[in-house]
Short mmCIF file of N, CA, C and O in Angstrom, two decimals:
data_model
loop_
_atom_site.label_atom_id
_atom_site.label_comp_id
_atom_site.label_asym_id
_atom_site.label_seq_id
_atom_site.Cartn_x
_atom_site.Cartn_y
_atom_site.Cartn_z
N UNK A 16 -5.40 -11.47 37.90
CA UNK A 16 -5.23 -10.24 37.16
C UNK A 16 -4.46 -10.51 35.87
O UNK A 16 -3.36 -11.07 35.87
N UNK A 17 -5.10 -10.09 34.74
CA UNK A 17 -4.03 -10.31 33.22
C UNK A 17 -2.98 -9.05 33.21
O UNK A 17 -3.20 -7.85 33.34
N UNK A 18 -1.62 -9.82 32.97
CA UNK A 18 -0.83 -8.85 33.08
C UNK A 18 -0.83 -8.47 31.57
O UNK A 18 -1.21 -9.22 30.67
N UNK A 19 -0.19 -6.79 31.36
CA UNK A 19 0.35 -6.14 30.91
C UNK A 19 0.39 -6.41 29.00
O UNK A 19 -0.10 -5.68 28.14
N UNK A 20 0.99 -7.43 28.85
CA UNK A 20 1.13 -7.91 27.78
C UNK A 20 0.26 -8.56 27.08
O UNK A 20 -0.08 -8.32 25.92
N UNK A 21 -0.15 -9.45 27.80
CA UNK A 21 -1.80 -10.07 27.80
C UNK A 21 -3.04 -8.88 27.01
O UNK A 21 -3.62 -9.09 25.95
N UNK A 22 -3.17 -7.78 27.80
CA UNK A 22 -3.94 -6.90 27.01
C UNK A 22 -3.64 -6.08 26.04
O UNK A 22 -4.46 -5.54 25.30
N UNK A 23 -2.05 -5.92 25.98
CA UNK A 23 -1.18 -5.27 24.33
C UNK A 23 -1.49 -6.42 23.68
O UNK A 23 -2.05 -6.00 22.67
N UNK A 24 -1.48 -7.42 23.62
CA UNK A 24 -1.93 -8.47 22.77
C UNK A 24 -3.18 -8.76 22.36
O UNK A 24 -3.39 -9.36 21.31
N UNK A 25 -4.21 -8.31 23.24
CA UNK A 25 -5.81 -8.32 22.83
C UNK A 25 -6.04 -6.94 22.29
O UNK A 25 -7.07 -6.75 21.65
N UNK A 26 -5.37 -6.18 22.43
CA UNK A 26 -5.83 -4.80 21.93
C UNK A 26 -5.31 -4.98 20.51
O UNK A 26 -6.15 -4.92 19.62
N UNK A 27 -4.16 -5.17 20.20
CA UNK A 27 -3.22 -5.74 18.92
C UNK A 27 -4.42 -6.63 18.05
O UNK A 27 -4.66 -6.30 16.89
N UNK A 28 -5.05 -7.63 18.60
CA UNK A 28 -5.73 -8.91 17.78
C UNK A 28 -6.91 -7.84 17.31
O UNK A 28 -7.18 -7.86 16.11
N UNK A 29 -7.57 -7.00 18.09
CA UNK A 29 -8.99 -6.22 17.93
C UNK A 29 -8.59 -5.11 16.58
O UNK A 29 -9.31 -4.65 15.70
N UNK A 30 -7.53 -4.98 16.78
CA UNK A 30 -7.16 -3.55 15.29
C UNK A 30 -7.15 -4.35 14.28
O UNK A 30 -7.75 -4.10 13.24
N UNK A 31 -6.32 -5.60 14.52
CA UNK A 31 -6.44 -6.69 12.90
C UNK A 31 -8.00 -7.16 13.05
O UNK A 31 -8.27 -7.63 11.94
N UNK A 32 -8.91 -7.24 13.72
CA UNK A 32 -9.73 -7.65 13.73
C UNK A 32 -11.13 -6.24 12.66
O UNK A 32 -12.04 -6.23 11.83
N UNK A 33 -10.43 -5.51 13.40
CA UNK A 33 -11.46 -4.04 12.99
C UNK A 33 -11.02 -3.53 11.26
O UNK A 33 -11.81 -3.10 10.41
N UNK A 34 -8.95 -3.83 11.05
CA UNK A 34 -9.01 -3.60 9.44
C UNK A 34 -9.80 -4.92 8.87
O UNK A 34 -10.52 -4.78 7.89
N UNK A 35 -9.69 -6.01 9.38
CA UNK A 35 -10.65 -7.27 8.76
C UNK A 35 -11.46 -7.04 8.04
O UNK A 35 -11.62 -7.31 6.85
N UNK A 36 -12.65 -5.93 9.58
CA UNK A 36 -13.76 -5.75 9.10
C UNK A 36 -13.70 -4.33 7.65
O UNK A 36 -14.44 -4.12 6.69
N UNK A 37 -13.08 -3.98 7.90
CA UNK A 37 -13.13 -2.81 6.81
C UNK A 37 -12.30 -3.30 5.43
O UNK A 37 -12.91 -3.22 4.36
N UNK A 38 -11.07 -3.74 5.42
CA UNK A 38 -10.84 -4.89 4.18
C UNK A 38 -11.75 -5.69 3.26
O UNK A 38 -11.79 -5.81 2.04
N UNK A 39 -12.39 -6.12 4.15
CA UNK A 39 -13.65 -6.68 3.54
C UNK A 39 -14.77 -6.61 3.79
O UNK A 39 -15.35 -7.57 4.30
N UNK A 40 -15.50 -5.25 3.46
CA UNK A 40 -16.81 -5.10 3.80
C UNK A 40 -17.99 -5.94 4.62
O UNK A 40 -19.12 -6.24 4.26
N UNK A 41 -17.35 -6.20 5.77
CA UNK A 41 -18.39 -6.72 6.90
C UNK A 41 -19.61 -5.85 7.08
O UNK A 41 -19.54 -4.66 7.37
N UNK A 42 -20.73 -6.53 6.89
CA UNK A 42 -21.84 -6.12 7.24
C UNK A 42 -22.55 -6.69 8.35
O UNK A 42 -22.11 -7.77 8.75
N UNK A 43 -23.52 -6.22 8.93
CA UNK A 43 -23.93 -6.47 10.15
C UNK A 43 -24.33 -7.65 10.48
O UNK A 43 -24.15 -8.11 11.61
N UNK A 44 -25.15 -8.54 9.15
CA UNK A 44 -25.08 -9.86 8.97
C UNK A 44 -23.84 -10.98 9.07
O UNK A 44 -23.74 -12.00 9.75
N UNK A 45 -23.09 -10.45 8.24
CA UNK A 45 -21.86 -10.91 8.02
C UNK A 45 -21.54 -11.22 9.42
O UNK A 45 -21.38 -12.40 9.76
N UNK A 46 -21.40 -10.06 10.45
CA UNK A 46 -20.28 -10.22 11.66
C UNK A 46 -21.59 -10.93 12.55
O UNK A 46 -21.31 -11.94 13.20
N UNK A 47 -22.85 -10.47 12.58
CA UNK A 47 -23.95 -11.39 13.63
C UNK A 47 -23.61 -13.04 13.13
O UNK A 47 -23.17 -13.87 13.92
N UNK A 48 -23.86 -13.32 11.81
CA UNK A 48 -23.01 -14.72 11.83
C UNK A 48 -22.01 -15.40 12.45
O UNK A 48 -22.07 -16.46 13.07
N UNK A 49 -20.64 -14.38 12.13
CA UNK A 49 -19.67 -15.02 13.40
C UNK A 49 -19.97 -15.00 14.62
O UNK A 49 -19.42 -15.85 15.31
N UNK A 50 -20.70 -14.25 15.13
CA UNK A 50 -20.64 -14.17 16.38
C UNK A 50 -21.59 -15.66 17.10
O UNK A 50 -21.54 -16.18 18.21
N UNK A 51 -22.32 -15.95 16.01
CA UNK A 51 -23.81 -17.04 16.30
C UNK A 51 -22.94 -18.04 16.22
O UNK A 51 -23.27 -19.00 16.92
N UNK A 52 -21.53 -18.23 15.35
CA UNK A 52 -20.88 -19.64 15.06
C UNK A 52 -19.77 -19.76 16.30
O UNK A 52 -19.54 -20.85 16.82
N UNK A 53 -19.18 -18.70 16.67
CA UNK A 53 -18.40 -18.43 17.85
C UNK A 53 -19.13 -18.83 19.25
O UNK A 53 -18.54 -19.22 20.25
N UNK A 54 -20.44 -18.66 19.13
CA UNK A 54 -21.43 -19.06 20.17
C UNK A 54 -21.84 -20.52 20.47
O UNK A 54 -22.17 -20.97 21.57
N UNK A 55 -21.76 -21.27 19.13
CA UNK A 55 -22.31 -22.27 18.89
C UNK A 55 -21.08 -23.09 19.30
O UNK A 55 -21.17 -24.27 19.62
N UNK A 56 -19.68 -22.28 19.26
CA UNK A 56 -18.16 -22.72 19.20
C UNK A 56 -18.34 -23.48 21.13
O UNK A 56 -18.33 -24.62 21.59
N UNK A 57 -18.52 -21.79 21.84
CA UNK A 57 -18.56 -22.07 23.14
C UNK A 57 -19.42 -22.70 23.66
O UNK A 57 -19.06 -23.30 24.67
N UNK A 58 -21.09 -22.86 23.21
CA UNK A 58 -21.81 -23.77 23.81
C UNK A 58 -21.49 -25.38 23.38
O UNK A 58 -22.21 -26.29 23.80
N UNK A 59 -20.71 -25.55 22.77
CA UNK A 59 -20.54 -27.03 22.23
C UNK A 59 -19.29 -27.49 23.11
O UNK A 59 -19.17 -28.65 23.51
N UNK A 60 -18.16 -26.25 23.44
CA UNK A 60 -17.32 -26.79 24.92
C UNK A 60 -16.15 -26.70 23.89
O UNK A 60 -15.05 -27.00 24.36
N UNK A 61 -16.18 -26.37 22.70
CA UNK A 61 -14.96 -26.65 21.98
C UNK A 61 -13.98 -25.48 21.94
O UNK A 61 -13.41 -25.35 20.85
N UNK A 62 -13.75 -24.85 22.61
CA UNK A 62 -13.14 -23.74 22.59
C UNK A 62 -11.74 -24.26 22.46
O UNK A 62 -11.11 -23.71 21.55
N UNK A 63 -10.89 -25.43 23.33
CA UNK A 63 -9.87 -25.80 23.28
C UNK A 63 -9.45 -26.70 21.97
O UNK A 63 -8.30 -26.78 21.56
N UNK A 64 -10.33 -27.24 21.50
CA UNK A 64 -10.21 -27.68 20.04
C UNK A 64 -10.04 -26.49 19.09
O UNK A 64 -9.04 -26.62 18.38
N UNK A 65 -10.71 -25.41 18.90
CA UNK A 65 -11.24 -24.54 18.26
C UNK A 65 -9.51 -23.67 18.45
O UNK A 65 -8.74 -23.47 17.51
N UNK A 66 -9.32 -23.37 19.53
CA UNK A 66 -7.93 -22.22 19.85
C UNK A 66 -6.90 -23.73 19.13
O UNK A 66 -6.35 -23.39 18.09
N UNK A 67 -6.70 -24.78 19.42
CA UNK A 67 -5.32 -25.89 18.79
C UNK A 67 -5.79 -25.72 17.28
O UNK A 67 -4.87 -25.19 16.66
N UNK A 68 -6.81 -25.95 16.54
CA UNK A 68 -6.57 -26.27 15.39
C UNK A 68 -6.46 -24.85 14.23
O UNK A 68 -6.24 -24.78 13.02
N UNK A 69 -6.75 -23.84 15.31
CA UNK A 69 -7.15 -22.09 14.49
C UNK A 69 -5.99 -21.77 15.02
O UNK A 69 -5.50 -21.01 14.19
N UNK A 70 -5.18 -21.90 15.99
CA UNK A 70 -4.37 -20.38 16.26
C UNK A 70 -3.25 -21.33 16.68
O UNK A 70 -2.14 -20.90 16.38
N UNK A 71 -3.25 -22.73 17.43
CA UNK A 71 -1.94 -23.02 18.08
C UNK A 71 -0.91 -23.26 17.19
O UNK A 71 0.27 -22.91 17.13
N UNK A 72 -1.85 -24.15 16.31
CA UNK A 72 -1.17 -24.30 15.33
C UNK A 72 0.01 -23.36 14.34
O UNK A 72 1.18 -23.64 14.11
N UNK A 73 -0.70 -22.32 13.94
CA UNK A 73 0.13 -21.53 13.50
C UNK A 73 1.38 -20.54 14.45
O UNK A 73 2.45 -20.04 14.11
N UNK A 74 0.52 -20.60 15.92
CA UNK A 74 1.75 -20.01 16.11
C UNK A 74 2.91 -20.81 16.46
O UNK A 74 4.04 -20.47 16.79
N UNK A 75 2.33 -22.07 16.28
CA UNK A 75 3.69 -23.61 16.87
C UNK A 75 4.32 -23.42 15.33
O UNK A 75 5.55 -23.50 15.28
N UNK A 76 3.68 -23.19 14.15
CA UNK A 76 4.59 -23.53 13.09
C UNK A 76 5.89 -21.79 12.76
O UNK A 76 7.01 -21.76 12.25
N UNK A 77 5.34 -21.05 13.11
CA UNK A 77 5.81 -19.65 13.14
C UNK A 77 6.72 -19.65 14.51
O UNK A 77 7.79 -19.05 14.42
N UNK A 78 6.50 -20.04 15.31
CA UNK A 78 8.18 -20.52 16.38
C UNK A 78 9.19 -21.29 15.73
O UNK A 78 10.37 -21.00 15.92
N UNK A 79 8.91 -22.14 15.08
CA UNK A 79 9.37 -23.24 14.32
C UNK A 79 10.51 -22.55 13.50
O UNK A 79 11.71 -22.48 13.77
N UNK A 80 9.75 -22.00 12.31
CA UNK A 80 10.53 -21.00 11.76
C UNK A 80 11.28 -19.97 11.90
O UNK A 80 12.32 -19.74 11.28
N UNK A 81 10.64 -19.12 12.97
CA UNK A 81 11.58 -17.99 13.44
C UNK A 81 12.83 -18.82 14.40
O UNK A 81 14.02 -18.64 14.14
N UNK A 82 12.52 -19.43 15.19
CA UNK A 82 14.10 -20.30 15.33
C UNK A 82 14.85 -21.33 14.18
O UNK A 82 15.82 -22.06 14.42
N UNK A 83 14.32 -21.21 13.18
CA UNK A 83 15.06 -21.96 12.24
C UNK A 83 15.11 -23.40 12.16
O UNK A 83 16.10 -24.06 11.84
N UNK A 84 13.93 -23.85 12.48
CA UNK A 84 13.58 -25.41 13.28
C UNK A 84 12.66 -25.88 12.48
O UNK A 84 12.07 -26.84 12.96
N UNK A 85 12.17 -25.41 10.97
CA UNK A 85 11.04 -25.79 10.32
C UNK A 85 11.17 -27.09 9.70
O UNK A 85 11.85 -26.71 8.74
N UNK A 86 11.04 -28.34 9.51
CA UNK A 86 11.07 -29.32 9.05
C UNK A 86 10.90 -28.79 7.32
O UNK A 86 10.17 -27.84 7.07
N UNK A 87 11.66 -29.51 6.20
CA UNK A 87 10.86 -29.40 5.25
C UNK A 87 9.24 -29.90 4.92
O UNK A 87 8.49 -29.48 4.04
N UNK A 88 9.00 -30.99 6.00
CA UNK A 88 7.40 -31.38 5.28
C UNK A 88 6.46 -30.37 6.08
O UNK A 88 5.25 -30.48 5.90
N UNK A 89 6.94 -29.38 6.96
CA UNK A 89 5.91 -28.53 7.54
C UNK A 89 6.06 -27.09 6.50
O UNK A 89 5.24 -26.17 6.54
N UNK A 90 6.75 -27.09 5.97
CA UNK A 90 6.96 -25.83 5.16
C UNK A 90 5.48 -25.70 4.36
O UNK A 90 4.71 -26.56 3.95
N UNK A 91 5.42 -23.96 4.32
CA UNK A 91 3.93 -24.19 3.47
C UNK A 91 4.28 -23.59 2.16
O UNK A 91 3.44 -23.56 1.25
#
């Protein structure tokens, strides 16, 4: 069972996901694309490559910082 926070956090990612789409005029093409490259993401097995080099990353460098632990050569 996903607790609690788990789905305040997917519901959270889907609203930045939905101003995305309205920020920048996503069209139906536009978003069927991601969805065909996101597809192509999971049939290729790379999902765990794909989540380290898109998302771990930043949130390993954004811990970093919010504890005050940022190296100068990671600074952006």
């Amino acid at each position: 069972m996903t607790d609690q926070r788990t789905v305040d956090l997917f519901d959270k990612f889907m609203d930045l996901a939905r101003d995305f789409i309205v920020r920048h005029g996503l069209r139906y093409e536009d978003c069927a694309a991601v969805m065909q490259y996101m597809i192509r993401v999971s049939d290729a097995g790379e999902w765990p490559l794909w989540m380290d080099t898109s998302l771990e990353n930043d949130v390993r460098w954004f811990m970093s910082l919010w504890l005050g632990r940022l190296l100068p050569a990671e600074r952006r």
